[in-house]
CSV table of C-alpha atoms in Angstrom, one decimal:
chain,number,residue,atom,x,y,z
A,1,MET,CA,0.0,0.0,0.0
A,2,GLN,CA,1.1,3.6,-0.8
A,3,THR,CA,0.4,6.9,1.0
A,4,VAL,CA,-2.6,7.6,-1.2
A,5,ASP,CA,-4.1,4.3,-0.2
A,6,PHE,CA,-3.7,5.0,3.5
A,7,LEU,CA,-5.3,8.4,3.0
A,8,HIS,CA,-8.3,6.9,1.2
A,9,ALA,CA,-8.6,4.3,4.1
A,10,LEU,CA,-8.3,7.1,6.7
A,11,ASP,CA,-10.9,9.2,5.1
A,12,ARG,CA,-13.4,6.3,4.7
A,13,GLU,CA,-12.8,4.8,8.1
A,14,GLY,CA,-13.1,8.1,10.0
A,15,ARG,CA,-16.4,8.9,8.3
A,16,SER,CA,-17.7,5.4,9.2
A,17,LEU,CA,-16.5,5.8,12.8
A,18,ALA,CA,-18.4,9.1,13.1
A,19,ALA,CA,-21.6,7.7,11.6
A,20,ALA,CA,-21.5,4.6,13.9
A,21,ALA,CA,-20.8,6.8,17.0
A,22,GLU,CA,-23.7,9.1,16.1
A,23,GLN,CA,-26.1,6.1,15.7
A,24,ALA,CA,-24.9,4.5,18.9
A,25,GLY,CA,-25.1,7.6,21.1
A,26,THR,CA,-22.2,9.0,23.1
A,27,ASP,CA,-23.4,7.4,26.4
A,28,THR,CA,-23.3,3.8,25.0
A,29,LYS,CA,-20.8,1.3,26.3
A,30,VAL,CA,-18.1,0.1,23.9
A,31,PRO,CA,-18.0,-3.7,24.3
A,32,THR,CA,-14.6,-4.1,22.8
A,33,CYS,CA,-13.1,-1.5,25.2
A,34,PRO,CA,-15.1,-2.3,28.4
A,35,GLU,CA,-13.9,0.7,30.3
A,36,TRP,CA,-15.1,3.2,27.7
A,37,GLN,CA,-18.3,4.7,26.5
A,38,VAL,CA,-18.6,6.1,23.0
A,39,ARG,CA,-17.8,9.6,24.3
A,40,ASP,CA,-14.4,8.3,25.6
A,41,LEU,CA,-13.7,6.7,22.2
A,42,LEU,CA,-14.4,9.9,20.3
A,43,ARG,CA,-12.4,12.0,22.7
A,44,HIS,CA,-9.4,9.6,22.4
A,45,ILE,CA,-9.4,9.3,18.6
A,46,GLY,CA,-10.2,13.0,18.1
A,47,ALA,CA,-7.3,14.0,20.3
A,48,VAL,CA,-5.0,11.5,18.5
A,49,HIS,CA,-6.0,13.0,15.1
A,50,ARG,CA,-5.2,16.5,16.3
A,51,TRP,CA,-1.9,15.3,17.8
A,52,ALA,CA,-0.8,13.7,14.5
A,53,THR,CA,-2.0,16.8,12.6
A,54,GLY,CA,0.4,18.9,14.7
A,55,PHE,CA,3.5,16.9,13.7
A,56,VAL,CA,2.6,17.1,10.0
A,57,ALA,CA,1.4,20.7,9.9
A,58,GLU,CA,4.1,22.2,12.2
A,59,GLY,CA,7.0,19.9,11.4
A,60,HIS,CA,7.9,19.0,15.0
A,61,THR,CA,11.0,16.9,15.1
A,62,ALA,CA,10.6,15.8,18.7
A,63,HIS,CA,7.8,14.2,20.7
A,64,GLN,CA,4.9,16.4,21.7
A,65,PRO,CA,2.3,15.5,24.3
A,66,ILE,CA,-1.3,14.7,23.2
A,67,GLY,CA,-3.6,17.6,24.0
A,68,GLU,CA,-6.8,17.3,26.1
A,69,ALA,CA,-10.1,16.7,24.3
A,70,PRO,CA,-12.9,19.1,25.0
A,71,ASP,CA,-15.5,18.2,27.6
A,72,LEU,CA,-18.3,17.7,25.1
A,73,THR,CA,-20.9,15.0,24.6
A,74,GLY,CA,-23.7,14.2,22.3
A,75,ALA,CA,-24.0,15.8,18.9
A,76,GLU,CA,-21.4,18.5,19.8
A,77,LEU,CA,-18.8,15.8,20.5
A,78,VAL,CA,-19.5,13.9,17.2
A,79,ALA,CA,-19.2,17.2,15.3
A,80,TRP,CA,-15.8,17.9,17.1
A,81,TYR,CA,-14.6,14.4,16.1
A,82,ARG,CA,-15.7,15.0,12.4
A,83,ASP,CA,-13.7,18.3,12.4
A,84,SER,CA,-10.7,16.6,13.9
A,85,HIS,CA,-10.8,13.9,11.3
A,86,ARG,CA,-11.3,16.3,8.4
A,87,LEU,CA,-8.4,18.4,9.6
A,88,LEU,CA,-6.1,15.4,9.7
A,89,VAL,CA,-7.1,14.2,6.3
A,90,ASP,CA,-6.8,17.6,4.7
A,91,THR,CA,-3.4,18.2,6.4
A,92,LEU,CA,-1.9,14.9,5.3
A,93,SER,CA,-3.3,15.4,1.7
A,94,ALA,CA,-1.6,18.8,1.4
A,95,ALA,CA,1.7,17.8,3.0
A,96,PRO,CA,4.8,17.5,0.8
A,97,ALA,CA,6.3,14.1,0.0
A,98,ASP,CA,9.6,15.2,1.6
A,99,LEU,CA,8.0,16.2,4.9
A,100,GLU,CA,10.3,16.0,7.9
A,101,CYS,CA,8.8,15.4,11.4
A,102,TRP,CA,8.9,13.1,14.4
A,103,THR,CA,7.8,9.5,14.1
A,104,PHE,CA,8.0,6.6,16.5
A,105,PHE,CA,8.5,3.3,14.6
A,106,PRO,CA,11.8,1.7,13.6
A,107,LEU,CA,10.5,1.2,10.0
A,108,SER,CA,12.0,2.8,6.9
A,109,ARG,CA,9.0,4.8,5.7
A,110,SER,CA,8.8,8.5,5.1
A,111,PRO,CA,7.3,10.6,7.8
A,112,LEU,CA,4.3,11.4,5.6
A,113,GLU,CA,3.6,7.7,4.8
A,114,PHE,CA,4.2,6.8,8.5
A,115,TRP,CA,1.5,9.2,9.7
A,116,ALA,CA,-1.0,8.3,7.0
A,117,ARG,CA,-0.5,4.7,7.7
A,118,ARG,CA,-0.6,5.0,11.5
A,119,GLN,CA,-3.7,7.0,11.5
A,120,ALA,CA,-5.4,4.8,8.9
A,121,HIS,CA,-5.0,1.8,11.3
A,122,GLU,CA,-5.8,3.8,14.4
A,123,THR,CA,-9.0,4.8,12.8
A,124,THR,CA,-9.9,1.4,11.4
A,125,VAL,CA,-9.5,-0.3,14.8
A,126,HIS,CA,-11.6,2.4,16.6
A,127,ARG,CA,-14.2,2.4,13.8
A,128,TYR,CA,-14.7,-1.3,14.6
A,129,ASP,CA,-15.1,-0.3,18.3
A,130,ALA,CA,-17.7,2.3,17.4
A,131,GLU,CA,-19.6,-0.2,15.3
A,132,ALA,CA,-19.5,-2.7,18.1
A,133,ALA,CA,-21.1,-0.1,20.3
A,134,ARG,CA,-23.8,0.6,17.7
A,135,GLY,CA,-24.5,-3.1,17.1
A,136,GLY,CA,-25.2,-4.9,13.9
A,137,ALA,CA,-22.8,-6.2,11.4
A,138,PRO,CA,-19.5,-4.3,11.2
A,139,SER,CA,-18.2,-2.9,8.0
A,140,PRO,CA,-15.6,-5.1,6.3
A,141,ILE,CA,-11.9,-4.5,6.5
A,142,ALA,CA,-10.1,-4.6,3.1
A,143,THR,CA,-7.7,-7.6,2.9
A,144,ASP,CA,-4.7,-5.4,1.8
A,145,LEU,CA,-5.4,-2.9,4.7
A,146,ALA,CA,-5.7,-5.7,7.2
A,147,ALA,CA,-2.5,-7.4,6.1
A,148,ASP,CA,-0.6,-4.1,6.2
A,149,GLY,CA,-2.0,-3.6,9.7
A,150,ILE,CA,-0.7,-6.9,10.9
A,151,ASP,CA,2.7,-5.9,9.6
A,152,GLU,CA,2.6,-2.5,11.3
A,153,LEU,CA,1.6,-4.1,14.6
A,154,LEU,CA,4.3,-6.9,14.5
A,155,ARG,CA,7.2,-5.0,13.0
A,156,GLY,CA,6.3,-1.6,14.3
A,157,PHE,CA,4.7,-1.5,17.8
A,158,HIS,CA,6.2,-4.8,19.0
A,159,ALA,CA,9.7,-3.9,17.8
A,160,ARG,CA,9.8,-1.2,20.4
A,161,SER,CA,11.4,-1.8,23.8
A,162,ARG,CA,8.1,-1.1,25.5
A,163,SER,CA,6.5,-4.2,24.1
A,164,ARG,CA,5.7,-6.6,26.9
A,165,GLU,CA,5.9,-9.7,24.8
A,166,ARG,CA,8.5,-11.9,26.5
A,167,THR,CA,8.9,-15.6,27.0
A,168,ALA,CA,11.2,-17.4,29.5
A,169,GLU,CA,12.8,-19.4,26.7
A,170,PRO,CA,13.2,-18.6,23.0
A,171,LYS,CA,10.0,-19.2,21.1
A,172,ALA,CA,8.9,-18.7,17.5
A,173,LEU,CA,5.4,-17.6,16.6
A,174,ARG,CA,4.2,-17.8,13.0
A,175,VAL,CA,1.4,-15.5,11.8
A,176,ARG,CA,-0.2,-16.3,8.4
A,177,ALA,CA,-3.0,-14.4,6.6
A,178,THR,CA,-4.4,-17.1,4.4
A,179,ASP,CA,-6.2,-14.8,1.9
A,180,ALA,CA,-3.5,-12.1,1.3
A,181,GLY,CA,-0.9,-13.8,-0.9
A,182,GLN,CA,2.2,-15.8,-0.3
A,183,ASP,CA,4.1,-13.0,1.3
A,184,ALA,CA,1.5,-12.4,4.1
A,185,VAL,CA,3.4,-14.4,6.6
A,186,TRP,CA,5.5,-13.3,9.6
A,187,THR,CA,7.8,-15.1,12.0
A,188,VAL,CA,7.9,-13.5,15.5
A,189,ARG,CA,10.9,-14.6,17.6
A,190,LEU,CA,10.4,-14.1,21.3
A,191,GLY,CA,12.6,-14.5,24.3
A,192,PRO,CA,13.4,-13.1,27.8
A,193,ASP,CA,15.9,-10.3,26.9
A,194,GLY,CA,14.2,-7.9,24.6
A,195,PRO,CA,11.2,-7.1,22.4
A,196,PRO,CA,10.2,-9.6,19.7
A,197,VAL,CA,12.1,-9.7,16.4
A,198,THR,CA,9.8,-10.2,13.4
A,199,SER,CA,10.7,-11.2,9.9
A,200,ARG,CA,8.3,-11.1,7.1
A,201,GLN,CA,8.8,-14.7,5.9
A,202,ALA,CA,8.3,-18.3,7.1
A,203,ASP,CA,11.7,-18.4,8.7
A,204,GLY,CA,12.5,-21.8,10.2
A,205,ASP,CA,10.4,-23.9,12.5
A,206,ALA,CA,7.7,-22.3,14.7
A,207,ASP,CA,6.3,-23.3,18.0
A,208,ALA,CA,2.8,-22.1,17.1
A,209,GLU,CA,1.0,-20.6,14.2
A,210,LEU,CA,-1.9,-18.2,14.2
A,211,PHE,CA,-3.7,-18.2,10.8
A,212,GLY,CA,-6.9,-17.2,9.1
A,213,PRO,CA,-8.3,-14.4,6.9
A,214,ALA,CA,-6.3,-11.2,7.2
A,215,ASP,CA,-9.3,-9.2,8.6
A,216,GLN,CA,-9.9,-11.7,11.4
A,217,LEU,CA,-6.2,-11.9,12.3
A,218,TYR,CA,-6.0,-8.1,12.3
A,219,LEU,CA,-8.8,-7.8,14.8
A,220,ALA,CA,-7.5,-10.7,16.9
A,221,LEU,CA,-4.0,-9.3,17.1
A,222,TRP,CA,-5.5,-6.0,18.3
A,223,ASN,CA,-7.5,-8.0,20.9
A,224,ARG,CA,-10.8,-7.2,19.3
A,225,ALA,CA,-11.8,-10.7,18.3
A,226,PRO,CA,-10.7,-14.3,18.9
A,227,VAL,CA,-7.8,-15.8,17.0
A,228,PRO,CA,-9.4,-17.6,14.0
A,229,GLU,CA,-7.1,-20.7,14.0
A,230,VAL,CA,-4.1,-21.8,16.1
A,231,SER,CA,-1.8,-24.8,15.6
A,232,GLY,CA,1.0,-25.9,17.9
A,233,ASP,CA,1.6,-24.3,21.3
A,234,ARG,CA,-1.7,-22.5,22.2
A,235,SER,CA,-0.1,-20.9,25.2
A,236,LEU,CA,1.7,-18.5,22.8
A,237,ALA,CA,-1.7,-17.3,21.5
A,238,GLU,CA,-2.9,-16.9,25.1
A,239,LEU,CA,0.3,-15.0,25.9
A,240,TRP,CA,-0.4,-12.6,23.1
A,241,GLN,CA,-3.9,-11.8,24.4
A,242,GLU,CA,-2.6,-11.3,27.9
A,243,THR,CA,0.3,-9.1,27.2
A,244,SER,CA,0.1,-7.4,23.8
A,245,GLY,CA,-2.1,-4.4,24.7
A,246,ILE,CA,-0.8,-1.1,23.2
């Protein structure tokens, strides 16, 4: 996927998130995030959108704190979220390809592509949360977007030192999206001394494999749904669910 693809996904997913939140009502519980109501979800994602916008618009080269969301609820909060989302999409769309600003993943992507990608996935996961609160069938997640999101989670978030994925002895976990092509496979090597190291290939033997359609794996790895299929050591799948929260 390219920057323009992430921008299209971000635009689509944010509009769907706002619509689902509006239909659910801001006092409704979010079953996929049990401590939240829809108002907490909107305040969180709106504040994240404005935080990301600041890096792109102002070219900050160091970390900046996330600002506080306004104490709104109901229609006013939904409108504030829509404004936050539109500001982010418009800012990313207008940014130069050679944008320089702070990012936080050890991946070789341009800052512009990083922020478009990160916000596309942030919004997709929370769109699913909003639709879970609304009830009914959730919108589908495109296979290419889901496979990319698996890659971002494994080789981005869990490559950082703050990842809590550790095992007492070296273990290898294979993740395979069965509907996303031959290269949609990752080998995650875990151990006691540092964050997981993930390669995008079927690299050697694995102690366990998580597999299934990309969209189901994506949601499972973000702890929004059960793992579709597991072979081998099921305790590694259980470990992921217990310790992989971002």
